Short mmCIF file of C-alpha atoms in Angstrom, two decimals:
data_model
loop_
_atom_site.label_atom_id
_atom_site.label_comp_id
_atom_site.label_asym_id
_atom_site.label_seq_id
_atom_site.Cartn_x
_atom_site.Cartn_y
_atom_site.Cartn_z
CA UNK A 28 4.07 18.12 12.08
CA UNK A 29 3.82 18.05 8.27
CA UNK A 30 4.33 21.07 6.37
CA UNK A 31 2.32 22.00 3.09
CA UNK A 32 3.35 25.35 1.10
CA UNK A 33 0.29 26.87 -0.81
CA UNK A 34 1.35 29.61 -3.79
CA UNK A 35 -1.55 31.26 -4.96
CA UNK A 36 -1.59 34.98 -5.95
CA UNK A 37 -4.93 35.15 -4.72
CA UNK A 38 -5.46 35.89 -0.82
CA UNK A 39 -9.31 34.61 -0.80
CA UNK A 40 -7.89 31.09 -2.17
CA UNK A 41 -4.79 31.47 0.70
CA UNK A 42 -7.24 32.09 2.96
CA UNK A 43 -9.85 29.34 2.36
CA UNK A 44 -6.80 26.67 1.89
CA UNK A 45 -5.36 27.58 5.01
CA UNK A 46 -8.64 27.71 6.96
CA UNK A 47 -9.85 24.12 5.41
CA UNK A 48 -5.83 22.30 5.71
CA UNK A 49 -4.86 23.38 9.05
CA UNK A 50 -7.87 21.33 10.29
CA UNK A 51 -5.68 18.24 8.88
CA UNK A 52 -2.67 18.41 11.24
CA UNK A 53 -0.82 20.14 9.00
CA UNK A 54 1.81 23.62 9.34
CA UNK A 55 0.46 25.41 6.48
CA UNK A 56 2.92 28.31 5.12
CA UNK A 57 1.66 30.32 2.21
CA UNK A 58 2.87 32.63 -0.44
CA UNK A 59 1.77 35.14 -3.24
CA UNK A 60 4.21 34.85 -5.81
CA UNK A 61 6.65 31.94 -7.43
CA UNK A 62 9.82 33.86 -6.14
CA UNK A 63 8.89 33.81 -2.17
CA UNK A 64 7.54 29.96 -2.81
CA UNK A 65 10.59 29.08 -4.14
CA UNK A 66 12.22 30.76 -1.07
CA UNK A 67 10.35 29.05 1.49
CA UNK A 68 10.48 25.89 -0.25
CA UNK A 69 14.30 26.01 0.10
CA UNK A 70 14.34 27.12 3.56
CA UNK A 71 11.50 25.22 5.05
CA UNK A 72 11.78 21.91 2.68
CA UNK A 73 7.70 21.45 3.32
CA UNK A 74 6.33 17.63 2.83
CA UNK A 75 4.01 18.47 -0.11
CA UNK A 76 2.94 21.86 -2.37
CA UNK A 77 -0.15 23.77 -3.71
CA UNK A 78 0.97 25.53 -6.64
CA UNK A 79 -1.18 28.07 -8.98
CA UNK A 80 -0.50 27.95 -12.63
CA UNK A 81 -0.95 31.30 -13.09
CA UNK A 82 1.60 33.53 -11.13
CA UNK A 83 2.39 37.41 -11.19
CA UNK A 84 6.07 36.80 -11.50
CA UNK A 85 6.47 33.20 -13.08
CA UNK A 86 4.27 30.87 -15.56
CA UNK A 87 3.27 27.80 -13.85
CA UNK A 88 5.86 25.28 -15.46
CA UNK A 89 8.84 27.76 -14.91
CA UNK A 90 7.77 27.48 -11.08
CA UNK A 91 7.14 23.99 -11.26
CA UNK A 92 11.13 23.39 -13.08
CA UNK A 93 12.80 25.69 -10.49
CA UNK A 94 10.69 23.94 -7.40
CA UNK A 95 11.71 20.42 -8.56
CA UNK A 96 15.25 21.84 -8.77
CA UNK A 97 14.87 22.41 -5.12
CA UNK A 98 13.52 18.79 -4.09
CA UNK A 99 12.72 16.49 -7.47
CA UNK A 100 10.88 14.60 -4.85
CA UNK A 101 8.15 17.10 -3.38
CA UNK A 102 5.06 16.03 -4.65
CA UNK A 103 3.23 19.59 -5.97
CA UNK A 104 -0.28 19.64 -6.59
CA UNK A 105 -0.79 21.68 -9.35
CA UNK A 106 -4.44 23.75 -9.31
CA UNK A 107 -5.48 26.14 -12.55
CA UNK A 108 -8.97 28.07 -13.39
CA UNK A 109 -8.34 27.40 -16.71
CA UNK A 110 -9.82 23.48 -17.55
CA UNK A 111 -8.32 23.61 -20.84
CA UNK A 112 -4.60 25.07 -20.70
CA UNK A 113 -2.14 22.40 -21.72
CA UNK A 114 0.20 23.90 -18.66
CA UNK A 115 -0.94 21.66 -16.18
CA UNK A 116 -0.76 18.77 -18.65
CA UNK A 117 2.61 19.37 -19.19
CA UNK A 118 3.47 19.93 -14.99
CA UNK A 119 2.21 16.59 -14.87
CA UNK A 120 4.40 14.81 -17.19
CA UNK A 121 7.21 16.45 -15.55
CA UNK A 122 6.67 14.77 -12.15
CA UNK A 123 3.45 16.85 -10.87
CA UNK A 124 1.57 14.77 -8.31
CA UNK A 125 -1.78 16.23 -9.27
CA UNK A 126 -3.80 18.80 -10.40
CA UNK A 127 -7.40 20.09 -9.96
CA UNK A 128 -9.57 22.52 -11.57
CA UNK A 129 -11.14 25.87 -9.68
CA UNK A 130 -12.81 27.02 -8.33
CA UNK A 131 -11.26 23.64 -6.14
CA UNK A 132 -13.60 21.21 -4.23
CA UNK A 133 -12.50 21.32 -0.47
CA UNK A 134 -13.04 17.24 -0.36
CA UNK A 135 -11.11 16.64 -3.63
CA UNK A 136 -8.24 19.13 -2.33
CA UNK A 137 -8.39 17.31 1.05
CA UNK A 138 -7.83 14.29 -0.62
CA UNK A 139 -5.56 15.22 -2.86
CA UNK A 140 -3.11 16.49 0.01
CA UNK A 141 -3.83 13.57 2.13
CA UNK A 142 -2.33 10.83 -0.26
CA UNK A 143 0.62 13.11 -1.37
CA UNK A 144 1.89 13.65 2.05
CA UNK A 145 1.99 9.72 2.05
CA UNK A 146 3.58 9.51 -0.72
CA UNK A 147 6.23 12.27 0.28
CA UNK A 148 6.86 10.22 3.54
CA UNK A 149 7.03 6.81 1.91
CA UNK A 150 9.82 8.79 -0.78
CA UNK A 151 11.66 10.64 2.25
CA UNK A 152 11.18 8.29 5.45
CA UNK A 153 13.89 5.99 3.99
CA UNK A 154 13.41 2.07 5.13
CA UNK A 155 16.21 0.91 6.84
CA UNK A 156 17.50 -2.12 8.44
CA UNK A 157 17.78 -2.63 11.89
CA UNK A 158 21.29 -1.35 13.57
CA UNK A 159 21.84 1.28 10.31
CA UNK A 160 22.48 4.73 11.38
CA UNK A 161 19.97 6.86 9.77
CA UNK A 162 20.84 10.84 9.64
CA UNK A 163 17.26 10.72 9.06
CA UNK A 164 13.91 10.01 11.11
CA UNK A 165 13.43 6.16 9.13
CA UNK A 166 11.19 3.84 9.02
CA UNK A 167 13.11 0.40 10.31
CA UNK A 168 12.95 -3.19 9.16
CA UNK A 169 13.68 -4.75 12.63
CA UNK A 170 15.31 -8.42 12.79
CA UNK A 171 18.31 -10.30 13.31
CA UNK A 172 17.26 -13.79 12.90
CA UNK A 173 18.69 -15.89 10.57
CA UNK A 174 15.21 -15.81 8.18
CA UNK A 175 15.73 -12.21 8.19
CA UNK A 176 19.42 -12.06 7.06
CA UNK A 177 18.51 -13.68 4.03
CA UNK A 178 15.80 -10.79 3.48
CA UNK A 179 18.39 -8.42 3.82
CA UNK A 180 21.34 -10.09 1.45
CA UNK A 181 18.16 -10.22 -1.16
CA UNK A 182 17.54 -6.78 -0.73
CA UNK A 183 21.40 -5.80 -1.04
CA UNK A 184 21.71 -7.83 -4.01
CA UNK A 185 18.45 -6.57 -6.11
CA UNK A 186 18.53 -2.97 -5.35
CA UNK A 187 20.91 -1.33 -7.62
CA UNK A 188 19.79 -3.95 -10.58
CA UNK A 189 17.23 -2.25 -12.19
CA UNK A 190 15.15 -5.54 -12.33
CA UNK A 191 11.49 -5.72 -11.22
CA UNK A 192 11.05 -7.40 -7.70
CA UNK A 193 7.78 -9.40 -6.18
CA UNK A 194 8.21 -9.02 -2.81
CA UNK A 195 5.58 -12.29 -1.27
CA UNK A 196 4.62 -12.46 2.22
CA UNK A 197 1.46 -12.70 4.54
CA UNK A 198 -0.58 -10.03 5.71
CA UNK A 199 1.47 -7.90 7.69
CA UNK A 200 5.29 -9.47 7.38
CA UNK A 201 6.28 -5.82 6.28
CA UNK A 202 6.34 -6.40 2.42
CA UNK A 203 5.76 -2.35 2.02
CA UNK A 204 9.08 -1.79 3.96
CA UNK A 205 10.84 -4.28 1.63
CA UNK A 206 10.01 -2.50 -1.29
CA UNK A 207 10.98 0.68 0.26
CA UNK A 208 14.04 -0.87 0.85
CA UNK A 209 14.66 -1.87 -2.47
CA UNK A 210 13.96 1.47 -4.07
CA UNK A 211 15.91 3.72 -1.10
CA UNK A 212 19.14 1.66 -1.96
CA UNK A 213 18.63 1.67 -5.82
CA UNK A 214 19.65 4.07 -8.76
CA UNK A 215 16.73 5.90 -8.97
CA UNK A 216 16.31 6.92 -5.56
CA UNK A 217 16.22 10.28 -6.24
CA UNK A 218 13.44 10.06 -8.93
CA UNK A 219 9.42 9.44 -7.80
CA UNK A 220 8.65 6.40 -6.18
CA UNK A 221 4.36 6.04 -6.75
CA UNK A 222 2.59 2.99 -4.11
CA UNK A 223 -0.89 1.62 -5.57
CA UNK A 224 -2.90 -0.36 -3.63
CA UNK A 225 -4.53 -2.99 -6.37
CA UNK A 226 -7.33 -4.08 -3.90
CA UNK A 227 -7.98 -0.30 -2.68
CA UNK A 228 -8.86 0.85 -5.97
CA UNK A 229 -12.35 -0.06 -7.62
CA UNK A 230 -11.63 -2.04 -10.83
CA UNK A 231 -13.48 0.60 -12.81
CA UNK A 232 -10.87 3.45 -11.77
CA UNK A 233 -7.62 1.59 -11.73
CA UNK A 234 -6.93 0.95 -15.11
CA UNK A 235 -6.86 4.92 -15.18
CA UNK A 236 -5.43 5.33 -11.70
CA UNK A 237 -2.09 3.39 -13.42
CA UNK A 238 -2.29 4.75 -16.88
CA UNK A 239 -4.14 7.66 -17.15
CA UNK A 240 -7.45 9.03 -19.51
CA UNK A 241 -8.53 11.37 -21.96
CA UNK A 242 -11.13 13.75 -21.60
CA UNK A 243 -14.38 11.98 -22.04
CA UNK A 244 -12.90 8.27 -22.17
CA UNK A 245 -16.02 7.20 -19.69
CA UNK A 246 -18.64 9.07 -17.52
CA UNK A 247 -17.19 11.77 -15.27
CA UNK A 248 -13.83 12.11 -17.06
CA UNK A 249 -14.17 15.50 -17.81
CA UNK A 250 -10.61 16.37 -18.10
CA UNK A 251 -7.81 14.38 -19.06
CA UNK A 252 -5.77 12.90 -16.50
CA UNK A 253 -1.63 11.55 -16.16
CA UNK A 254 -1.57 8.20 -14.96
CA UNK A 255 0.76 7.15 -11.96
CA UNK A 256 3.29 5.21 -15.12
CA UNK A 257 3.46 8.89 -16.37
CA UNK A 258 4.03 10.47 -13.74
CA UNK A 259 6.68 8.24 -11.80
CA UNK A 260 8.94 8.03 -15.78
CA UNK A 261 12.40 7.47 -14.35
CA UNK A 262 11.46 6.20 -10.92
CA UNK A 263 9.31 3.07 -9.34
CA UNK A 264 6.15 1.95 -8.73
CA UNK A 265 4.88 -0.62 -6.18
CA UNK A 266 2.04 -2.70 -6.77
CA UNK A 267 0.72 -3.52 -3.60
CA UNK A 268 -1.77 -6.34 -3.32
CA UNK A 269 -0.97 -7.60 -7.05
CA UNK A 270 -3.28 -10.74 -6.62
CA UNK A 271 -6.39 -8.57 -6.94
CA UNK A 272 -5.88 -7.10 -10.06
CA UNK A 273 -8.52 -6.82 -12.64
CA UNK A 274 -7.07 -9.41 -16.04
CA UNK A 275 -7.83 -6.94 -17.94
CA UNK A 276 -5.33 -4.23 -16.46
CA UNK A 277 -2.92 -7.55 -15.93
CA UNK A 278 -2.35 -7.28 -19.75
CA UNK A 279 -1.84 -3.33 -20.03
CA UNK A 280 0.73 -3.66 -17.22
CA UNK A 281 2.43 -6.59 -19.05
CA UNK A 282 3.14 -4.40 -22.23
CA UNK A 283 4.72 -1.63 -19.95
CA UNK A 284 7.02 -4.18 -18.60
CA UNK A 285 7.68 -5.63 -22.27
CA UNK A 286 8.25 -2.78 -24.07
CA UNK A 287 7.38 0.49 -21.74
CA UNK A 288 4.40 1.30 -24.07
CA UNK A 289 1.48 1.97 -23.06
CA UNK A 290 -2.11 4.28 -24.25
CA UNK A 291 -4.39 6.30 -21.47
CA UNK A 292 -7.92 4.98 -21.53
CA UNK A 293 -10.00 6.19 -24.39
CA UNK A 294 -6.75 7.61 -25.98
CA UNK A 295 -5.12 6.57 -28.97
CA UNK A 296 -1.34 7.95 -28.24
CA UNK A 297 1.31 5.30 -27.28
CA UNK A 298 3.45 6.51 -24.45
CA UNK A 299 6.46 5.69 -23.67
CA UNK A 300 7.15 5.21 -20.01
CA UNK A 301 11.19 4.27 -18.05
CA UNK A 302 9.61 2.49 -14.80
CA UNK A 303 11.02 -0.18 -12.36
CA UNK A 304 7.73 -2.07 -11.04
CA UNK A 305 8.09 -3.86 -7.83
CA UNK A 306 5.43 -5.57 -7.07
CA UNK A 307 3.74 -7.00 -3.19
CA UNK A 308 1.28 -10.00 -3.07
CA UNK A 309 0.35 -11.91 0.33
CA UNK A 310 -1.80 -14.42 -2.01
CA UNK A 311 -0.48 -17.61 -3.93
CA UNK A 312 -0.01 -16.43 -7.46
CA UNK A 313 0.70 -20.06 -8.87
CA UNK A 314 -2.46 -21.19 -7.31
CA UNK A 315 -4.06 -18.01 -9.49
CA UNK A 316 -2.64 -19.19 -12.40
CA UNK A 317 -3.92 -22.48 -12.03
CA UNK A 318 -7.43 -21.13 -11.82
CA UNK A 319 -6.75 -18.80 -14.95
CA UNK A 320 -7.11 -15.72 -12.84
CA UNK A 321 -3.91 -14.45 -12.77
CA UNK A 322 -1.41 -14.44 -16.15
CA UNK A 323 1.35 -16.70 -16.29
CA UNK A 324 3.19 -14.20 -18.44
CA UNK A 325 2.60 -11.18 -16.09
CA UNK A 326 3.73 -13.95 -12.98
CA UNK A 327 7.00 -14.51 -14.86
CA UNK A 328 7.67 -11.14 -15.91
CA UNK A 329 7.56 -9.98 -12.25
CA UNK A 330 8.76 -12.64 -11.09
CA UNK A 331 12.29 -12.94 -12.21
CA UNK A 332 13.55 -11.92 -8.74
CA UNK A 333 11.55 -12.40 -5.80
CA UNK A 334 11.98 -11.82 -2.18
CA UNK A 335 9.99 -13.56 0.56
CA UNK A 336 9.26 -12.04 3.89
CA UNK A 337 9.08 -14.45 6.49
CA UNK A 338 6.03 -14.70 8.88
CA UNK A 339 6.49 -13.72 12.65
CA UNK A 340 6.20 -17.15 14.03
CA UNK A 341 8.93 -18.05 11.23
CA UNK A 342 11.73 -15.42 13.16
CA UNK A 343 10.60 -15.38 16.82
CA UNK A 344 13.67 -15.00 17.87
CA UNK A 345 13.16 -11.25 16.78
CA UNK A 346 9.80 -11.01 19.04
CA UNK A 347 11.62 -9.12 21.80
CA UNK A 348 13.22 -6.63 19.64
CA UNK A 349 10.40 -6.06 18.03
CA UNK A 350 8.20 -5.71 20.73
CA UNK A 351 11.24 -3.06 22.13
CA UNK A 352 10.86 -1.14 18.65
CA UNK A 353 6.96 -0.82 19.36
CA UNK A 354 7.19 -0.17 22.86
CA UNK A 355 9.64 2.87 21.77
CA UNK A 356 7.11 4.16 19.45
CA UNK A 357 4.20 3.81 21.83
CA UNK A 358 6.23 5.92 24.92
CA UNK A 359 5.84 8.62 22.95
CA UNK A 360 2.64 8.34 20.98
CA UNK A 361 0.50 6.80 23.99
CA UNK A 362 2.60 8.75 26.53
CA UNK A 363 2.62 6.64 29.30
CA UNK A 364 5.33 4.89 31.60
CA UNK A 365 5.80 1.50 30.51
CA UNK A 366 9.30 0.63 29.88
CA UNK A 367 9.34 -3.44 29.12
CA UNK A 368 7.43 -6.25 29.11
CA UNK A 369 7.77 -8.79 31.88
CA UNK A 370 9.10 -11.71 31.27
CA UNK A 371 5.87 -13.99 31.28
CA UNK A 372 4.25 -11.75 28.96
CA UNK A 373 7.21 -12.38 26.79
CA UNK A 374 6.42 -15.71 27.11
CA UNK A 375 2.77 -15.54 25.90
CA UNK A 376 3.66 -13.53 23.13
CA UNK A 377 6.08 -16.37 22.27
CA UNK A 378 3.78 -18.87 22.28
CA UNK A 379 1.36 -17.12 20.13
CA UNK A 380 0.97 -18.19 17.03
CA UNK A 381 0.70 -14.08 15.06
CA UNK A 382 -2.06 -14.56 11.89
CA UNK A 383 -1.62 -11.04 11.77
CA UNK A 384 2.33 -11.12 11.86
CA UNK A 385 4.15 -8.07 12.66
CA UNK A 386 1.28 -5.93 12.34
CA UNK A 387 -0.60 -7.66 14.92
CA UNK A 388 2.18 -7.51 17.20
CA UNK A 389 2.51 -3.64 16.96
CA UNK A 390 -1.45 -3.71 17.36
CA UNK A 391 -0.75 -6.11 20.69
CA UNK A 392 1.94 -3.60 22.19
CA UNK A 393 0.46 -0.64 21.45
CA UNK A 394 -2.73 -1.71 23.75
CA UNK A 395 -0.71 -3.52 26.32
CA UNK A 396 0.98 -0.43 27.14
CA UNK A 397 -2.50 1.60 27.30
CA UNK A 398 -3.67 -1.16 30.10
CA UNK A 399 -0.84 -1.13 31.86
CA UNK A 400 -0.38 0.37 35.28
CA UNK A 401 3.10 0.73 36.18
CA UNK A 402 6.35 0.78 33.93
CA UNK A 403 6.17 -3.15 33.40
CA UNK A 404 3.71 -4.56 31.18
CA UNK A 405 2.32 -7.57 32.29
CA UNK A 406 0.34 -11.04 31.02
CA UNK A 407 -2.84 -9.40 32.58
CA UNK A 408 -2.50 -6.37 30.08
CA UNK A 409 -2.18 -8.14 26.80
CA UNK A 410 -5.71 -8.82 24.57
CA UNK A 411 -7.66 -12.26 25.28
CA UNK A 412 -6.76 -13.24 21.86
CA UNK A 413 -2.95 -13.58 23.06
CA UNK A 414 -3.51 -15.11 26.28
CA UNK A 415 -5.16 -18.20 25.32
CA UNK A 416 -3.63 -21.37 26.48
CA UNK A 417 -2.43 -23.91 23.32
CA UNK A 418 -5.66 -26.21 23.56
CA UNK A 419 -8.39 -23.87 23.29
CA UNK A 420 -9.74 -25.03 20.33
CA UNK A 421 -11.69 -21.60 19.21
CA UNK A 422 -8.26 -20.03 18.81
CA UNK A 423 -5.93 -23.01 17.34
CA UNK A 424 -8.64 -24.89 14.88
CA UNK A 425 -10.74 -27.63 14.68
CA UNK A 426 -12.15 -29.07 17.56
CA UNK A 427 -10.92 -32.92 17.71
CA UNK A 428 -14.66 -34.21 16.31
CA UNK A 429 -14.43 -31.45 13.41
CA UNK A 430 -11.17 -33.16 12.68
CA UNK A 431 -12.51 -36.59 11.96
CA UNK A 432 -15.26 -35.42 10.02
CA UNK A 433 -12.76 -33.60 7.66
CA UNK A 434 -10.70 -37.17 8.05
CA UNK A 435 -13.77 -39.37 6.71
CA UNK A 436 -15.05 -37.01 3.84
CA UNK A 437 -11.10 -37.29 2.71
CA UNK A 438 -10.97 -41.01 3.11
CA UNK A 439 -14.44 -41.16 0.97
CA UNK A 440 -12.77 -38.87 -1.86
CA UNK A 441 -9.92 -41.53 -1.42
CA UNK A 442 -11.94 -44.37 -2.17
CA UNK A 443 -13.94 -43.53 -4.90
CA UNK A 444 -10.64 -42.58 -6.87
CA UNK A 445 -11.43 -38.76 -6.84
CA UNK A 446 -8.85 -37.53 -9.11
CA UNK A 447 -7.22 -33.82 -8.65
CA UNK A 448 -8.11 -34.45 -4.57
CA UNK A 449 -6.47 -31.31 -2.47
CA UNK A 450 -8.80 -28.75 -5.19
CA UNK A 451 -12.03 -30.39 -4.71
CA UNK A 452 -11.18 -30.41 -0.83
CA UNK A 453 -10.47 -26.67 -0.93
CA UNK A 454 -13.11 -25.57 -3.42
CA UNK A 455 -15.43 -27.79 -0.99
CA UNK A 456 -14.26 -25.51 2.23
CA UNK A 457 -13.88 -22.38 0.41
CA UNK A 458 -17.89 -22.98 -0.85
CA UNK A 459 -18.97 -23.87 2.73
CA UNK A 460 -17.19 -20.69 4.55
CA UNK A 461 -18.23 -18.27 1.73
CA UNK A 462 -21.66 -19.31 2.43
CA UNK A 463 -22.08 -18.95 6.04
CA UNK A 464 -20.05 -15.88 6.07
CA UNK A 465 -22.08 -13.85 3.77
CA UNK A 466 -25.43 -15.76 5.59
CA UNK A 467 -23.88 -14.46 9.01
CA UNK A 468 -23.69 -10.42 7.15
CA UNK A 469 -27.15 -10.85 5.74
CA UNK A 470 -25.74 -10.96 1.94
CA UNK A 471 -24.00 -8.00 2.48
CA UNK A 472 -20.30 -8.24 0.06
CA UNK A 473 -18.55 -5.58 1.58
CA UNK A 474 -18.71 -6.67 5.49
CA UNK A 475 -18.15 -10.18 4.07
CA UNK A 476 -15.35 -9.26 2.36
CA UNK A 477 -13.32 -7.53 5.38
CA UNK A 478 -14.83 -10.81 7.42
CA UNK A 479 -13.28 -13.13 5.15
CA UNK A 480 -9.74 -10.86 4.74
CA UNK A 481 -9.98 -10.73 1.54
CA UNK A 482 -10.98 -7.52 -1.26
CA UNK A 483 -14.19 -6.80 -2.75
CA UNK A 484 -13.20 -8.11 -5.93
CA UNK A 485 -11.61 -10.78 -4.81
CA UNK A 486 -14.99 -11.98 -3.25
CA UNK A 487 -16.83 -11.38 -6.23
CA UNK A 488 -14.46 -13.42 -8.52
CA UNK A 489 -14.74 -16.24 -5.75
CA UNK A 490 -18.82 -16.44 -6.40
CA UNK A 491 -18.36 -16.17 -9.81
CA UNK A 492 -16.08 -19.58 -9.72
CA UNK A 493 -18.01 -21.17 -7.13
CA UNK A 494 -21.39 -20.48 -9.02
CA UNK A 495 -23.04 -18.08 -6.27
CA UNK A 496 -25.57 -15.75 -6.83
CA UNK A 497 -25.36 -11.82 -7.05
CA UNK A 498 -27.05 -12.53 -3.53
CA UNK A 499 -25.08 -15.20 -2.45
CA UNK A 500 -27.19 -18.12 -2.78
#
């Protein structure tokens, strides 16, 4: 179970933190002054850390030094009644995950705790690949196939260069893990290691989710705030999802690469930042910078050393150590008997073509086991969507009269010279499906969106280029 340490000197605070956070899951330990929370965090090395700035025994940042001193990699949540002291300004630019004003909103704090006990496991759980020893519970990049091998002689070659990496891949093909990789084996392993989501993030907020703002910069910044290139100075920062992000926050994130300068929104100060940026995209960033929505300079800046992660049907000869790896995990999370897969469900899993790659697969084991009977997993237990035989058209593509429909419109294009011919096929398909998705969710963006696979704002820049509507028509 995760453990968070609260130090507060005040036992209403302890007592409302505690009462609110051990709803989450979480072993909550608490202490009174900066002496026993240093204690306890040396003896109980918790996942994550409330800390007051004000303290009977300690200021704030002399806390905050001797914590770090203890684990540089704990994130600590800083909280202060005082909006205005420059204390928890200065926490933060020593490595502070976050801090928040009190009297301390329950759903702020709850959020707040919730994404640094991610980011504590994704900078402890090391990534490792598959037959390492790990003195360590690790999260494990399994393969052995020969498209794998190559992943792993990349990732042995890049790490300890402090280069920036863009790790490509389809949804699920592990691209997080990669990165992980990367950073676990590098130089600054010991320093912060800070994972944005690009498409998570509304484009209003990530500009100052990456570099920060001052007080005032735009409504509801009431207090100025570190930005993730701040706060991770001497570590790394993955850019998940890099396809989706905004052109205007392309260009801020090209001058930190250039020159490690960058200003907070609505500020005037240059900062100087020491960051290694690896970056994860499943989308075709060539094909963006074709259609001027992605920078070509930003594309060669990351991509000086790339890594791509091979698609399940690419490596099945890894399908039935993977599915072992996921039927591990699920004995003890689902807690029930199964203890392999028969050999004909093998089989169908084989044959089955994974558009959600290894993802999908650990989606597939996970409710195999939960509808199996006995200790072997059989064909009957797997989803529909696995078992379908290799002709049934609703699962592999067009139907064999869709097909020559496509053929004839291409043939027409053909014969009437139609220059630049594969983009006006695609732009034609990718105006049809847009259409009939967001007719099929009544105009609304957001289910279309998660219908489609694809962000919010990715959606929205599609209608823009394809001349939609606010309302899709």
């Amino acid at each position: 179970m995760p453990t968070l340490l609260i130090v507060d000197d005040e036992p209403n605070v302890l007592h409302t933190f505690r009462k609110h956070l051990g709803r989450e899951g979480l072993r909550v330990l608490t202490a009174e002054t900066a002496t026993e929370g240093i204690a306890l965090a040396e003896a109980e090395s918790p996942d994550a850390m409330i800390l007051d700035v004000r303290l009977p025994d300690l200021s704030g940042l002399d806390a905050f030094e001797r914590i770090h001193r203890v684990d540089p990699r704990l994130p600590v949540i800083v909280v202060t009644a005082y909006a205005t002291t420059e204390t928890a300004i200065d926490a933060m630019k020593r490595g502070a995950f976050e801090y928040l004003i009190k009297p301390v909103d329950i759903g702020q704090l709850r959020e707040a705790v919730a994404r640094a006990m991610e980011v504590s496991r994704l900078r402890h759980v090391p990534a490792v690949f598959d037959g390492a020893e790990a003195v360590q519970p690790a999260d494990r990049i399994v393969g052995r196939s020969a498209a794998m091998q190559e992943v792993y002689k990349a990732i042995g070659r890049v790490a300890p260069e402090d280069v920036n990496v863009l790790v490509c891949g389809e949804s699920g093909t592990g691209k997080e893990l990669v990165a992980r990789a990367i950073f676990h084996h590098s130089r600054r392993s010991e320093k912060p290691f800070l994972a944005i989501n690009c498409a998570a993030i509304p484009e209003s907020l990530l500009e100052s989710e990456l570099f920060g703002h001052e007080r005032g910069a735009f409504t509801g910044a009431d207090r100025r705030r570190i930005g993730k290139f701040e706060q991770a100075h001497g570590g790394t920062i993955l850019l998940d999802e890099l396809g989706d992000m905004p052109a205007a926050t392309q260009s801020k994130v090209l001058r930190v690469l250039q020159d490690g300068r960058f200003e907070r929104v609505g500020g005037n100060e240059t900062l100087q930042t020491d960051v290694r940026v690896l970056a994860a995209t499943n989308q075709d960033l060539e094909a963006k910078m074709a259609e001027g929505s992605f920078r070509c300079d930003l594309f060669y800046r990351l991509s000086g050393f790339s890594i791509g992660v091979p698609p399940l049907r690419e490596r099945l000869d890894d399908l039935p150590m993977l599915v072992e790896h996921f039927l591990q995990h699920c004995r003890q999370e689902v807690r029930r008997p199964a203890a392999a897969f028969a050999p004909e469900a093998l089989e169908i899993l084989a044959a089955y073509e994974w558009p959600g790659n290894v993802r999908e697969l650990a989606s597939v084991v996970k409710y195999a086991v939960v509808h199996a009977v006995g200790e072997v997993v059989t064909a009957d237990c797997l989803p529909d969507s696995c078992r379908r035989p290799p002709g049934d058209e609703d699962a592999h593509g067009l139907s064999e009269p869709e097909r020559v429909q496509v053929a004839q419109y291409v043939r027409r294009l053909i014969q009437r010279a139609e220059p630049s011919l594969y983009r006006r096929i695609c732009g034609e398909i990718d105006r049809v499906v847009v259409a009939e998705v967001l007719r099929h969710e009544g105009g609304n963006q957001v289910r279309a969106s998660a219908r489609l696979g694809m962000s919010r704002t990715t959606l929205r820049a599609k209608l823009d280029q394809l001349g939609f509507c606010d309302d899709g028509e």
